[in-house]
């Protein structure tokens, strides 16, 4: 994999404290931070059942290192940090990570926004600590409400723990609360209406994700995926769907259910890509910056962070962020015949 040199002479837009604008004019505001590649589940579309190659523990970023990168990113205009993984709640110091990130302020003095995507396991136990630490928003993944199906799909019998986590989130003040499901043919495509009703009953927004070619087993099949059109077709037999305008950089397009107030979202990365408005960067648990889920290039921050006497590396971190943004392509190429699936699975990239 190419390793770009942050000190190379190509013209990077701006310097420390300037916004992260790519060569297509997109301003970057959102950094997804993967806290670990480990997980309590083994979802078929994400991880192999066995034989996953874990990141070396010595390469996993410490909380100090994450905070250092995030502080430079916030000075450069990043306003949202979304914690993900793997399963972010497996990180033993998760409360500390949230507290320290939530203390970072934007150049205008406003606090940054801290969100998390989780499978919900251990959420009931950890939620008081997380909200106290400054977590503002939650996305919880739930692909099925049926126990045997959940077990088969995630290879773990943990549906009750996930439902418990969702109930705790629904009872909390964190809003909007979002529930994510990957729609899969002959797996859960008969549950789309049930999942929306479940979300509405929990004052949450259901969001269906088109399955993407990011599984560790490389088994994704374009012809078998459930498309946004199919999802909307199924839902419109139950509700009248009215598009919600003003999507901005959000990955989900949304529709009001029977005029509102509840909505459903669809993340149609494959059939209706939204790359033109993308404002996201990613940081893997082992310190690699990525400008796209589907990119095959990574920008390595570890040598900068771990060099002896690296206390003065802030300018280099800024340059690496700018190199990463500079290298961003106008769009992903999932639909091109030449598309190459990234080597890492979704659990190691950070969804
Ligand atoms: N473990 C947490 C969870 O499951 O929410 C956070 C990490 S997970 C990688 C983040 C999101 O990516 C989840 O909503 C999951 O459903 C989604 N995801 C994983 N693999 C995917 C794939 N191949 N296509 C579409 N979405 C995927
Ligand atoms: Fe774990 Fe999330 Fe991947 Fe499922 S989607 S295996 S919960 S990281």
Coordinates of C-alpha atoms and ligand atoms in Angstrom, one line a residue:
X1 CA 0.0 0.0 0.0
X2 CA 1.5 3.4 -0.9
X3 CA 2.6 5.5 2.1
X4 CA 2.4 9.2 1.2
X5 CA 5.0 11.4 2.7
X6 CA 3.4 14.4 4.6
X7 CA 6.4 16.5 3.8
X8 CA 6.2 15.9 0.0
X9 CA 6.1 19.1 -2.0
X10 CA 2.7 18.8 -3.7
X11 CA 0.5 21.8 -3.1
X12 CA -1.6 21.2 0.0
X13 CA -4.5 23.6 0.6
X14 CA -3.9 25.7 3.8
X15 CA -2.0 25.0 7.0
X16 CA -2.7 24.6 10.7
X17 CA -6.0 26.1 11.6
X18 CA -7.3 26.3 8.1
X19 CA -10.3 24.2 7.0
X20 CA -9.7 20.8 5.4
X21 CA -10.9 21.4 1.8
X22 CA -10.2 18.8 -0.9
X23 CA -9.5 19.4 -4.6
X24 CA -13.3 19.1 -5.3
X25 CA -14.2 21.8 -2.8
X26 CA -15.6 19.5 -0.1
X27 CA -15.0 20.8 3.4
X28 CA -14.4 18.1 6.0
X29 CA -16.2 18.4 9.3
X30 CA -16.6 14.8 10.5
X31 CA -13.9 12.4 11.7
X32 CA -14.8 8.7 12.4
X33 CA -12.5 7.3 15.0
X34 CA -12.2 3.5 15.2
X35 CA -11.2 2.6 18.8
X36 CA -10.6 -1.1 18.2
X37 CA -11.0 -3.8 15.6
X38 CA -12.2 -6.3 18.2
X39 CA -15.9 -7.0 18.5
X40 CA -18.4 -8.9 20.6
X41 CA -20.3 -10.1 17.5
X42 CA -19.2 -11.6 14.2
X43 CA -21.8 -10.2 11.7
X44 CA -21.5 -12.1 8.5
X45 CA -21.3 -9.0 6.3
X46 CA -18.4 -7.6 8.3
X47 CA -16.2 -10.2 9.9
X48 CA -15.2 -13.8 9.4
X49 CA -16.4 -16.4 11.9
X50 CA -12.8 -17.4 12.7
X51 CA -9.3 -16.6 11.6
X52 CA -9.6 -12.8 11.7
X53 CA -6.1 -11.1 11.6
X54 CA -6.3 -8.8 14.6
X55 CA -4.3 -5.6 14.7
X56 CA -1.2 -5.9 17.0
X57 CA -2.1 -4.5 20.4
X58 CA 1.1 -2.4 20.3
X59 CA -0.2 -0.6 17.2
X60 CA -3.5 0.5 18.7
X61 CA -3.6 4.2 19.4
X62 CA -3.5 5.2 23.1
X63 CA -6.1 7.7 24.3
X64 CA -3.4 10.4 24.5
X65 CA -2.6 9.7 20.8
X66 CA -6.2 9.9 19.8
X67 CA -6.7 13.2 21.7
X68 CA -3.6 14.6 20.1
X69 CA -4.9 13.9 16.5
X70 CA -8.4 15.0 17.4
X71 CA -7.1 18.3 18.8
X72 CA -5.3 19.1 15.6
X73 CA -8.4 18.0 13.5
X74 CA -10.7 20.3 15.6
X75 CA -8.4 23.3 15.0
X76 CA -8.7 22.5 11.3
X77 CA -12.5 22.6 11.4
X78 CA -13.6 19.0 12.3
X79 CA -16.7 19.5 14.5
X80 CA -17.9 15.9 14.9
X81 CA -16.1 12.9 16.3
X82 CA -17.9 9.6 15.8
X83 CA -16.5 6.7 17.8
X84 CA -16.8 3.4 16.2
X85 CA -14.9 0.1 15.6
X86 CA -15.0 -2.9 15.8
X87 CA -17.1 -2.4 18.9
X88 CA -16.2 0.8 20.7
X89 CA -17.7 -0.3 24.0
X90 CA -15.0 -3.0 24.2
X91 CA -12.5 -0.3 24.8
X92 CA -11.8 -0.5 28.6
X93 CA -11.2 3.2 28.9
X94 CA -14.2 4.3 26.8
X95 CA -15.5 6.7 29.4
X96 CA -12.2 8.5 29.5
X97 CA -11.9 8.6 25.7
X98 CA -15.4 10.3 25.5
X99 CA -14.6 12.7 28.3
X100 CA -11.3 13.8 26.9
X101 CA -12.6 14.2 23.3
X102 CA -15.7 16.1 24.6
X103 CA -13.4 18.6 26.3
X104 CA -11.9 19.7 22.9
X105 CA -13.3 22.9 21.6
X106 CA -13.6 24.3 18.1
X107 CA -11.7 27.5 17.2
X108 CA -14.9 29.5 17.9
X109 CA -14.9 28.0 21.5
X110 CA -17.8 25.7 20.9
X111 CA -17.5 22.1 22.1
X112 CA -17.2 19.4 19.5
X113 CA -20.0 16.9 19.0
X114 CA -19.3 13.3 20.2
X115 CA -21.3 10.5 18.7
X116 CA -21.0 6.7 18.7
X117 CA -22.0 3.8 16.6
X118 CA -22.3 0.6 18.7
X119 CA -23.9 -2.9 18.6
X120 CA -25.5 -1.9 22.0
X121 CA -24.0 -4.8 24.0
X122 CA -23.0 -3.4 27.5
X123 CA -24.7 -0.1 26.7
X124 CA -27.2 -0.2 29.6
X125 CA -24.2 -0.6 32.0
X126 CA -22.1 2.1 30.4
X127 CA -24.6 4.7 29.3
X128 CA -24.7 6.8 32.5
X129 CA -20.9 7.1 32.4
X130 CA -20.9 7.9 28.7
X131 CA -23.6 10.6 28.9
X132 CA -21.9 12.1 32.0
X133 CA -18.6 12.1 30.0
X134 CA -20.3 14.1 27.2
X135 CA -21.6 11.6 24.6
X136 CA -24.3 13.5 22.6
X137 CA -25.6 11.0 20.0
X138 CA -26.0 7.2 19.5
X139 CA -26.5 4.9 16.5
X140 CA -27.2 1.3 17.5
X141 CA -27.1 -1.5 15.0
X142 CA -29.9 -4.1 14.9
X143 CA -30.5 -6.2 11.8
X144 CA -33.2 -8.5 13.1
X145 CA -35.7 -8.8 16.0
X146 CA -35.7 -12.6 15.9
X147 CA -33.5 -14.4 18.2
X148 CA -32.5 -17.4 16.1
X149 CA -31.9 -15.2 13.1
X150 CA -29.8 -12.8 15.2
X151 CA -27.7 -15.7 16.4
X152 CA -27.2 -16.9 12.8
X153 CA -26.4 -13.5 11.4
X154 CA -24.0 -12.4 14.2
X155 CA -22.8 -15.9 15.2
X156 CA -23.6 -14.9 18.8
X157 CA -26.7 -15.4 20.9
X158 CA -26.8 -11.8 22.2
X159 CA -30.1 -10.3 20.9
X160 CA -31.4 -9.8 24.5
X161 CA -28.3 -7.7 25.4
X162 CA -28.8 -5.5 22.3
X163 CA -32.5 -5.0 23.0
X164 CA -31.6 -4.1 26.6
X165 CA -29.1 -1.5 25.3
X166 CA -31.6 0.0 23.0
X167 CA -34.2 0.2 25.8
X168 CA -31.6 2.1 27.9
X169 CA -30.8 4.5 25.1
X170 CA -34.6 5.1 24.5
X171 CA -35.0 6.0 28.1
X172 CA -32.0 8.4 28.0
X173 CA -32.1 12.0 26.8
X174 CA -29.8 11.2 23.8
X175 CA -31.7 12.3 20.7
X176 CA -31.9 11.8 17.8
X177 CA -31.5 8.1 18.5
X178 CA -30.8 6.1 15.3
X179 CA -31.0 2.3 14.7
X180 CA -29.1 0.8 11.8
X181 CA -29.8 -2.3 9.8
X182 CA -28.1 -3.7 6.8
X183 CA -30.8 -4.9 4.5
X184 CA -30.1 -8.4 3.2
X185 CA -32.0 -10.6 0.7
X186 CA -33.5 -13.8 2.2
X187 CA -31.9 -12.8 5.6
X188 CA -33.9 -9.9 7.0
X189 CA -35.8 -8.3 4.0
X190 CA -39.1 -9.7 5.4
X191 CA -38.5 -7.6 8.6
X192 CA -38.2 -4.1 7.2
X193 CA -41.6 -3.0 8.4
X194 CA -41.2 -4.7 11.8
X195 CA -37.9 -2.9 12.3
X196 CA -39.4 0.5 11.5
X197 CA -42.3 -0.1 13.9
X198 CA -39.8 -1.2 16.6
X199 CA -37.8 2.0 16.0
X200 CA -40.9 4.2 16.2
X201 CA -41.9 2.5 19.5
X202 CA -38.5 3.5 20.9
X203 CA -38.7 7.1 19.6
X204 CA -35.8 6.3 17.2
X205 CA -35.1 6.7 13.5
X206 CA -34.7 3.4 11.6
X207 CA -32.0 3.6 8.9
X208 CA -31.5 0.8 6.4
X209 CA -28.0 0.5 4.9
X210 CA -27.4 -1.0 1.5
X211 CA -24.9 -3.8 1.9
X212 CA -21.4 -2.8 0.8
X213 CA -18.4 -4.8 -0.4
X214 CA -16.5 -4.5 2.9
X215 CA -16.9 -8.0 4.4
X216 CA -13.7 -9.7 5.4
X217 CA -14.7 -12.8 3.4
X218 CA -15.1 -10.8 0.2
X219 CA -18.5 -12.5 -0.5
X220 CA -20.5 -9.4 -1.5
X221 CA -22.6 -9.9 -4.6
X222 CA -24.0 -6.8 -6.4
X223 CA -26.8 -8.9 -7.9
X224 CA -28.1 -10.1 -4.5
X225 CA -28.0 -6.8 -2.5
X226 CA -31.3 -5.2 -1.4
X227 CA -31.5 -1.8 -3.1
X228 CA -32.9 1.5 -1.8
X229 CA -35.7 1.2 -4.4
X230 CA -36.7 -2.2 -3.0
X231 CA -36.6 -0.9 0.6
X232 CA -38.8 2.1 -0.3
X233 CA -41.1 -0.2 -2.3
X234 CA -41.7 -2.5 0.7
X235 CA -42.1 0.4 3.2
X236 CA -44.5 2.3 1.0
X237 CA -47.0 -0.6 1.2
X238 CA -47.4 0.3 4.9
X239 CA -46.7 4.1 5.1
X240 CA -46.9 7.1 2.8
X241 CA -43.3 8.3 2.4
X242 CA -42.5 12.0 1.9
X243 CA -38.9 12.9 1.2
X244 CA -37.3 15.2 3.9
X245 CA -35.3 18.0 2.2
X246 CA -32.0 19.4 3.4
X247 CA -29.9 16.3 3.7
X248 CA -26.5 18.2 3.5
X249 CA -23.5 15.9 4.1
X250 CA -25.6 13.2 5.9
X251 CA -25.3 9.7 4.5
X252 CA -28.9 8.8 5.0
X253 CA -31.7 10.2 2.8
X254 CA -34.9 10.4 4.9
X255 CA -38.6 10.1 4.5
X256 CA -41.5 11.1 6.8
X257 CA -43.7 8.2 7.7
X258 CA -47.4 9.1 7.1
X259 CA -46.5 12.8 7.2
X260 CA -44.3 12.6 10.4
X261 CA -43.0 13.3 12.9
X262 CA -41.2 9.9 12.6
X263 CA -38.8 9.3 9.8
X264 CA -37.0 6.4 8.1
X265 CA -33.6 6.7 6.5
X266 CA -31.8 4.8 3.7
X267 CA -28.0 4.9 3.2
X268 CA -27.8 3.9 -0.4
X269 CA -24.0 3.9 -0.9
X270 CA -24.2 1.5 -3.8
X271 CA -27.2 2.6 -5.9
X272 CA -27.4 6.3 -5.0
X273 CA -23.9 7.3 -3.9
X274 CA -23.6 10.6 -2.0
X275 CA -19.9 11.2 -2.5
X276 CA -20.4 14.7 -3.8
X277 CA -21.4 15.9 -0.3
X278 CA -19.0 13.8 1.7
X279 CA -17.4 15.6 4.6
X280 CA -16.0 12.5 6.4
X281 CA -12.5 11.3 7.2
X282 CA -11.6 8.1 9.1
X283 CA -8.9 7.2 11.6
X284 CA -8.3 3.5 12.1
X285 CA -7.5 2.0 15.5
X286 CA -3.9 1.7 14.4
X287 CA -3.4 5.3 13.4
X288 CA -4.1 5.2 9.6
X289 CA -6.0 8.1 8.2
X290 CA -8.4 7.2 5.3
X291 CA -10.4 9.6 3.1
X292 CA -13.0 7.1 2.1
X293 CA -14.4 3.7 3.3
X294 CA -13.4 2.3 -0.1
X295 CA -10.0 3.9 -0.4
X296 CA -7.0 1.6 -0.9
X297 CA -4.6 4.3 0.4
X298 CA -3.9 5.0 4.0
X299 CA -1.9 7.9 5.6
X300 CA 0.1 6.6 8.5
X301 CA 0.2 8.8 11.7
X302 CA 2.0 6.2 13.9
X303 CA 5.6 7.2 13.0
X304 CA 4.8 10.9 13.7
X305 CA 3.1 10.0 17.0
X306 CA 5.7 7.6 18.2
X307 CA 9.0 9.2 17.0
X308 CA 11.2 9.9 20.0
X309 CA 10.7 13.5 21.1
X310 CA 7.5 13.8 18.9
X311 CA 6.1 16.5 21.1
X312 CA 6.5 18.9 18.3
X313 CA 4.7 16.8 15.6
X314 CA 1.4 18.8 15.6
X315 CA 2.4 20.5 12.3
X316 CA 3.1 17.1 10.8
X317 CA -0.2 15.7 11.9
X318 CA -1.9 18.7 10.3
X319 CA 0.1 18.1 7.0
X320 CA -0.9 14.4 7.1
X321 CA -4.6 15.4 7.5
X322 CA -4.2 17.7 4.5
X323 CA -2.4 15.1 2.4
X324 CA -5.2 12.6 3.1
X325 CA -7.9 15.2 2.2
X326 CA -5.9 16.3 -0.9
X327 CA -5.8 12.6 -2.1
X328 CA -9.6 12.2 -1.9
X329 CA -11.2 11.0 -5.2
X330 CA -14.5 12.6 -6.4
X331 CA -16.3 9.3 -5.6
X332 CA -16.0 5.7 -4.8
X333 CA -15.9 3.2 -7.7
X334 CA -18.0 0.3 -6.3
X335 CA -20.0 0.3 -9.6
X336 CA -16.9 0.2 -11.8
X337 CA -15.7 -3.2 -13.2
X338 CA -12.2 -2.2 -12.0
X339 CA -13.4 -1.8 -8.4
X340 CA -10.9 -3.2 -5.8
X341 CA -12.3 -4.1 -2.4
X342 CA -10.1 -2.6 0.4
X343 CA -7.9 -5.2 2.1
X344 CA -9.4 -4.4 5.5
X345 CA -12.9 -5.5 6.6
X346 CA -15.4 -3.0 7.9
X347 CA -14.5 -3.8 11.5
X348 CA -10.9 -2.7 11.0
X349 CA -11.7 0.4 8.9
X350 CA -14.4 1.7 11.3
X351 CA -17.9 2.0 9.9
Ligands
LIG1 N1 -19.8 -2.5 16.1 C1 -20.5 -1.3 15.9 C2 -21.9 -1.5 15.2 O1 -22.0 -2.6 14.6 O2 -22.7 -0.6 15.1 C3 -19.7 -0.2 15.1 C4 -18.9 -0.7 14.0 S1 -19.8 -1.3 12.5 C5 -18.5 -1.7 11.4 C6 -20.6 0.2 11.9 C7 -21.7 0.0 11.0 O3 -21.2 -0.6 9.8 C8 -22.8 -0.9 11.5 O4 -24.1 -0.2 11.4 C9 -22.8 -2.1 10.5 O5 -24.1 -2.6 10.3 C10 -22.2 -1.4 9.3 N2 -21.6 -2.4 8.4 C11 -20.6 -3.3 8.6 N3 -20.3 -4.0 7.5 C12 -21.1 -3.5 6.5 C13 -21.3 -3.8 5.1 N4 -20.6 -4.7 4.5 N5 -22.2 -3.1 4.4 C14 -22.9 -2.1 5.0 N6 -22.8 -1.8 6.3 C15 -21.9 -2.5 7.0
LIG2 FE1 -19.0 -6.1 15.1 FE2 -20.3 -4.0 14.2 FE3 -18.9 -5.6 12.5 FE4 -21.1 -6.5 13.6 S1 -21.0 -4.7 12.2 S2 -19.2 -7.6 13.5 S3 -21.1 -5.6 15.6 S4 -18.0 -4.3 14.1

